[in-house]
Amino acid sequence: MAENKSLDYIVRGLQVLFATIIMGTDGYAIHVFRGHNDYVDAPVYGGDATLHVGVPAAWSFLMFCAVWTVLIVVFHFVEPGFTSRPMIGYVGITAEAVAVLSWLAGFIAVAVNVSTTSACSSGQNSCAALKASTAFGAFEWLLFMVTGIRTVMSFFNNQKRFRSS
C-alpha cells in the first residue's frame, strides 16, 4: 500500500486500536463467564449427570483474531524493506485473506453465540462486553476488507512494474 502512506498508517493504527479494544472486552467477558456446572437428569445413562459448561469457543477465536491482527500489522510495517522479493507480496496477500476470513467468521460466531440464551444467561455479566467485541469485530472486518483490496491492487501494480522493467 505504498500509494498513500498516511492512509495506510491511519487504517493500520485503527486495526491495532480495535484489536486492543477487542482483546480487553473479550478477555473481560471470558474472565467473568468462568464456566459453570449444569446438573441434568440423564435416564439414558442411569441417573443424574454433571456437565461442565466452559467458555464458548467463539469467544476464544475472537481473541485469536485480535492477536493475529497485531502480528499482521507488524508484518506490514516490516514488509516494505523486502519489496524486491515477490514472495513477500504473496505472503502479504495470504495474511490479509486469512485476516478477512477470520474476522468475518469470528464476529459472526460471537454474534450468533450472544443471541443464544446459554451464553448470556442470568447471572452472567459478559453480554455487554461481548456485544462490544462483536461490533468492533465487524468494524475490524471492514478495515481488513479495505486493506486487503489495497494490498492486492498494490501487489499487482508492482508485478506490472517488475515485468515492464
mmCIF file of C-alpha atoms in Angstrom:
data_model
loop_
_atom_site.group_PDB
_atom_site.id
_atom_site.type_symbol
_atom_site.label_atom_id
_atom_site.label_comp_id
_atom_site.label_asym_id
_atom_site.label_seq_id
_atom_site.Cartn_x
_atom_site.Cartn_y
_atom_site.Cartn_z
ATOM 1 C CA MET A 1 0.000 0.000 0.000
ATOM 2 C CA ALA A 2 2.746 2.381 -0.976
ATOM 3 C CA GLU A 3 0.424 4.732 -2.858
ATOM 4 C CA ASN A 4 -0.817 6.600 0.204
ATOM 5 C CA LYS A 5 1.317 6.110 3.315
ATOM 6 C CA SER A 6 -0.700 8.376 5.604
ATOM 7 C CA LEU A 7 -3.943 6.486 4.879
ATOM 8 C CA ASP A 8 -2.086 3.224 5.400
ATOM 9 C CA TYR A 9 -0.824 4.354 8.821
ATOM 10 C CA ILE A 10 -4.286 5.543 9.865
ATOM 11 C CA VAL A 11 -6.042 2.319 8.839
ATOM 12 C CA ARG A 12 -3.352 0.086 10.350
ATOM 13 C CA GLY A 13 -3.450 2.155 13.535
ATOM 14 C CA LEU A 14 -7.231 1.703 13.719
ATOM 15 C CA GLN A 15 -6.777 -2.028 13.213
ATOM 16 C CA VAL A 16 -4.396 -2.227 16.174
ATOM 17 C CA LEU A 17 -6.632 0.026 18.289
ATOM 18 C CA PHE A 18 -9.737 -2.048 17.575
ATOM 19 C CA ALA A 19 -7.796 -5.283 18.184
ATOM 20 C CA THR A 20 -6.689 -3.932 21.567
ATOM 21 C CA ILE A 21 -10.269 -2.988 22.452
ATOM 22 C CA ILE A 22 -11.459 -6.447 21.413
ATOM 23 C CA MET A 23 -8.728 -8.115 23.492
ATOM 24 C CA GLY A 24 -9.880 -6.125 26.512
ATOM 25 C CA THR A 25 -13.616 -6.617 26.139
ATOM 26 C CA ASP A 26 -13.386 -10.245 25.056
ATOM 27 C CA GLY A 27 -10.859 -11.016 27.780
ATOM 28 C CA TYR A 28 -13.175 -9.436 30.335
ATOM 29 C CA ALA A 29 -16.124 -11.489 29.061
ATOM 30 C CA ILE A 30 -14.069 -14.688 29.243
ATOM 31 C CA HIS A 31 -12.928 -13.818 32.757
ATOM 32 C CA VAL A 32 -16.443 -13.057 34.001
ATOM 33 C CA PHE A 33 -18.045 -16.128 32.429
ATOM 34 C CA ARG A 34 -15.624 -18.623 34.073
ATOM 35 C CA GLY A 35 -17.755 -21.641 33.259
ATOM 36 C CA HIS A 36 -20.246 -23.452 35.464
ATOM 37 C CA ASN A 37 -21.667 -26.882 36.140
ATOM 38 C CA ASP A 38 -25.108 -27.967 34.979
ATOM 39 C CA TYR A 39 -26.814 -30.867 36.684
ATOM 40 C CA VAL A 40 -29.101 -32.758 34.346
ATOM 41 C CA ASP A 41 -31.305 -35.778 34.719
ATOM 42 C CA ALA A 42 -29.998 -38.352 32.261
ATOM 43 C CA PRO A 43 -32.112 -41.534 32.496
ATOM 44 C CA VAL A 44 -30.277 -42.990 29.489
ATOM 45 C CA TYR A 45 -27.043 -43.065 31.480
ATOM 46 C CA GLY A 46 -28.642 -44.369 34.632
ATOM 47 C CA GLY A 47 -29.218 -41.200 36.636
ATOM 48 C CA ASP A 48 -28.041 -37.677 37.087
ATOM 49 C CA ALA A 49 -25.108 -36.238 35.192
ATOM 50 C CA THR A 50 -22.947 -33.216 35.721
ATOM 51 C CA LEU A 51 -21.920 -31.253 32.658
ATOM 52 C CA HIS A 52 -19.303 -28.530 32.818
ATOM 53 C CA VAL A 53 -20.131 -25.590 30.585
ATOM 54 C CA GLY A 54 -16.953 -23.741 29.688
ATOM 55 C CA VAL A 55 -16.301 -20.574 27.765
ATOM 56 C CA PRO A 56 -17.670 -20.866 24.219
ATOM 57 C CA ALA A 57 -15.004 -21.459 21.580
ATOM 58 C CA ALA A 58 -16.183 -18.483 19.506
ATOM 59 C CA TRP A 59 -15.046 -16.097 22.242
ATOM 60 C CA SER A 60 -11.543 -17.581 22.204
ATOM 61 C CA PHE A 61 -11.479 -17.457 18.402
ATOM 62 C CA LEU A 62 -12.234 -13.745 18.527
ATOM 63 C CA MET A 63 -9.271 -13.330 20.883
ATOM 64 C CA PHE A 64 -7.113 -15.235 18.372
ATOM 65 C CA CYS A 65 -8.258 -12.869 15.618
ATOM 66 C CA ALA A 66 -7.200 -9.856 17.694
ATOM 67 C CA VAL A 67 -3.728 -11.279 18.360
ATOM 68 C CA TRP A 68 -3.403 -12.270 14.696
ATOM 69 C CA THR A 69 -4.239 -8.685 13.729
ATOM 70 C CA VAL A 70 -1.345 -7.309 15.738
ATOM 71 C CA LEU A 71 1.028 -9.767 14.040
ATOM 72 C CA ILE A 72 -0.262 -8.838 10.584
ATOM 73 C CA VAL A 73 0.121 -5.113 11.225
ATOM 74 C CA VAL A 74 3.701 -5.634 12.438
ATOM 75 C CA PHE A 75 4.395 -7.708 9.308
ATOM 76 C CA HIS A 76 3.054 -4.982 7.029
ATOM 77 C CA PHE A 77 5.265 -2.357 8.673
ATOM 78 C CA VAL A 78 8.338 -4.606 8.182
ATOM 79 C CA GLU A 79 7.345 -5.684 4.663
ATOM 80 C CA PRO A 80 8.451 -2.545 2.725
ATOM 81 C CA GLY A 81 12.080 -3.443 3.373
ATOM 82 C CA PHE A 82 11.584 -6.588 1.287
ATOM 83 C CA THR A 83 9.696 -5.161 -1.707
ATOM 84 C CA SER A 84 12.220 -6.531 -4.191
ATOM 85 C CA ARG A 85 11.109 -10.084 -3.400
ATOM 86 C CA PRO A 86 7.769 -11.068 -4.949
ATOM 87 C CA MET A 87 7.271 -13.926 -2.474
ATOM 88 C CA ILE A 88 6.803 -11.379 0.335
ATOM 89 C CA GLY A 89 3.886 -9.937 -1.645
ATOM 90 C CA TYR A 90 2.245 -13.354 -1.788
ATOM 91 C CA VAL A 91 2.713 -13.737 1.971
ATOM 92 C CA GLY A 92 1.115 -10.311 2.499
ATOM 93 C CA ILE A 93 -1.877 -11.189 0.348
ATOM 94 C CA THR A 94 -2.285 -14.523 2.130
ATOM 95 C CA ALA A 95 -2.098 -12.866 5.558
ATOM 96 C CA GLU A 96 -4.735 -10.308 4.540
ATOM 97 C CA ALA A 97 -7.015 -13.037 3.151
ATOM 98 C CA VAL A 98 -6.718 -15.090 6.344
ATOM 99 C CA ALA A 99 -7.445 -11.981 8.416
ATOM 100 C CA VAL A 100 -10.522 -11.049 6.367
ATOM 101 C CA LEU A 101 -11.967 -14.550 6.592
ATOM 102 C CA SER A 102 -11.057 -14.930 10.285
ATOM 103 C CA TRP A 103 -12.705 -11.653 11.272
ATOM 104 C CA LEU A 104 -15.801 -12.482 9.246
ATOM 105 C CA ALA A 105 -16.100 -15.898 10.881
ATOM 106 C CA GLY A 106 -15.154 -14.563 14.319
ATOM 107 C CA PHE A 107 -17.618 -11.734 14.691
ATOM 108 C CA ILE A 108 -20.456 -13.765 13.175
ATOM 109 C CA ALA A 109 -19.758 -16.700 15.502
ATOM 110 C CA VAL A 110 -19.771 -14.467 18.577
ATOM 111 C CA ALA A 111 -22.905 -12.649 17.383
ATOM 112 C CA VAL A 112 -24.730 -15.958 16.965
ATOM 113 C CA ASN A 113 -23.424 -17.122 20.351
ATOM 114 C CA VAL A 114 -24.583 -13.939 22.097
ATOM 115 C CA SER A 115 -28.073 -14.368 20.698
ATOM 116 C CA THR A 116 -28.445 -17.731 22.421
ATOM 117 C CA THR A 117 -29.694 -17.842 25.974
ATOM 118 C CA SER A 118 -26.855 -20.051 27.246
ATOM 119 C CA ALA A 119 -24.128 -17.509 26.508
ATOM 120 C CA CYS A 120 -25.933 -14.651 28.186
ATOM 121 C CA SER A 121 -27.782 -16.474 30.940
ATOM 122 C CA SER A 122 -28.951 -14.710 34.046
ATOM 123 C CA GLY A 123 -26.153 -14.042 36.468
ATOM 124 C CA GLN A 124 -23.559 -13.612 33.731
ATOM 125 C CA ASN A 125 -22.338 -10.056 33.176
ATOM 126 C CA SER A 126 -20.467 -10.764 29.969
ATOM 127 C CA CYS A 127 -23.164 -9.850 27.424
ATOM 128 C CA ALA A 128 -22.394 -6.132 27.158
ATOM 129 C CA ALA A 129 -18.680 -6.805 26.674
ATOM 130 C CA LEU A 130 -19.417 -9.451 24.057
ATOM 131 C CA LYS A 131 -21.732 -7.142 22.154
ATOM 132 C CA ALA A 132 -18.984 -4.516 22.121
ATOM 133 C CA SER A 133 -16.462 -7.122 20.939
ATOM 134 C CA THR A 134 -18.835 -8.193 18.186
ATOM 135 C CA ALA A 135 -19.368 -4.621 16.987
ATOM 136 C CA PHE A 136 -15.654 -3.849 16.978
ATOM 137 C CA GLY A 137 -15.037 -7.186 15.251
ATOM 138 C CA ALA A 138 -17.402 -6.164 12.457
ATOM 139 C CA PHE A 139 -15.569 -2.845 12.066
ATOM 140 C CA GLU A 140 -12.257 -4.718 12.103
ATOM 141 C CA TRP A 141 -13.514 -6.930 9.280
ATOM 142 C CA LEU A 142 -14.439 -3.823 7.273
ATOM 143 C CA LEU A 143 -10.989 -2.335 7.873
ATOM 144 C CA PHE A 144 -9.368 -5.547 6.671
ATOM 145 C CA MET A 145 -11.575 -5.516 3.582
ATOM 146 C CA VAL A 146 -10.169 -2.070 2.786
ATOM 147 C CA THR A 147 -6.550 -3.047 3.421
ATOM 148 C CA GLY A 148 -6.999 -6.387 1.660
ATOM 149 C CA ILE A 149 -8.242 -4.736 -1.516
ATOM 150 C CA ARG A 150 -5.469 -2.162 -1.375
ATOM 151 C CA THR A 151 -2.826 -4.846 -0.766
ATOM 152 C CA VAL A 152 -3.974 -6.897 -3.750
ATOM 153 C CA MET A 153 -4.106 -3.830 -6.004
ATOM 154 C CA SER A 154 -0.654 -2.705 -4.866
ATOM 155 C CA PHE A 155 0.778 -6.175 -5.403
ATOM 156 C CA PHE A 156 -0.492 -6.431 -8.970
ATOM 157 C CA ASN A 157 0.656 -2.891 -9.775
ATOM 158 C CA ASN A 158 4.138 -3.826 -8.538
ATOM 159 C CA GLN A 159 4.057 -7.012 -10.629
ATOM 160 C CA LYS A 160 3.326 -4.935 -13.743
ATOM 161 C CA ARG A 161 6.211 -2.626 -12.870
ATOM 162 C CA PHE A 162 8.601 -5.595 -12.433
ATOM 163 C CA ARG A 163 7.555 -7.120 -15.767
ATOM 164 C CA SER A 164 7.943 -3.876 -17.719
ATOM 165 C CA SER A 165 11.479 -3.202 -16.480
#
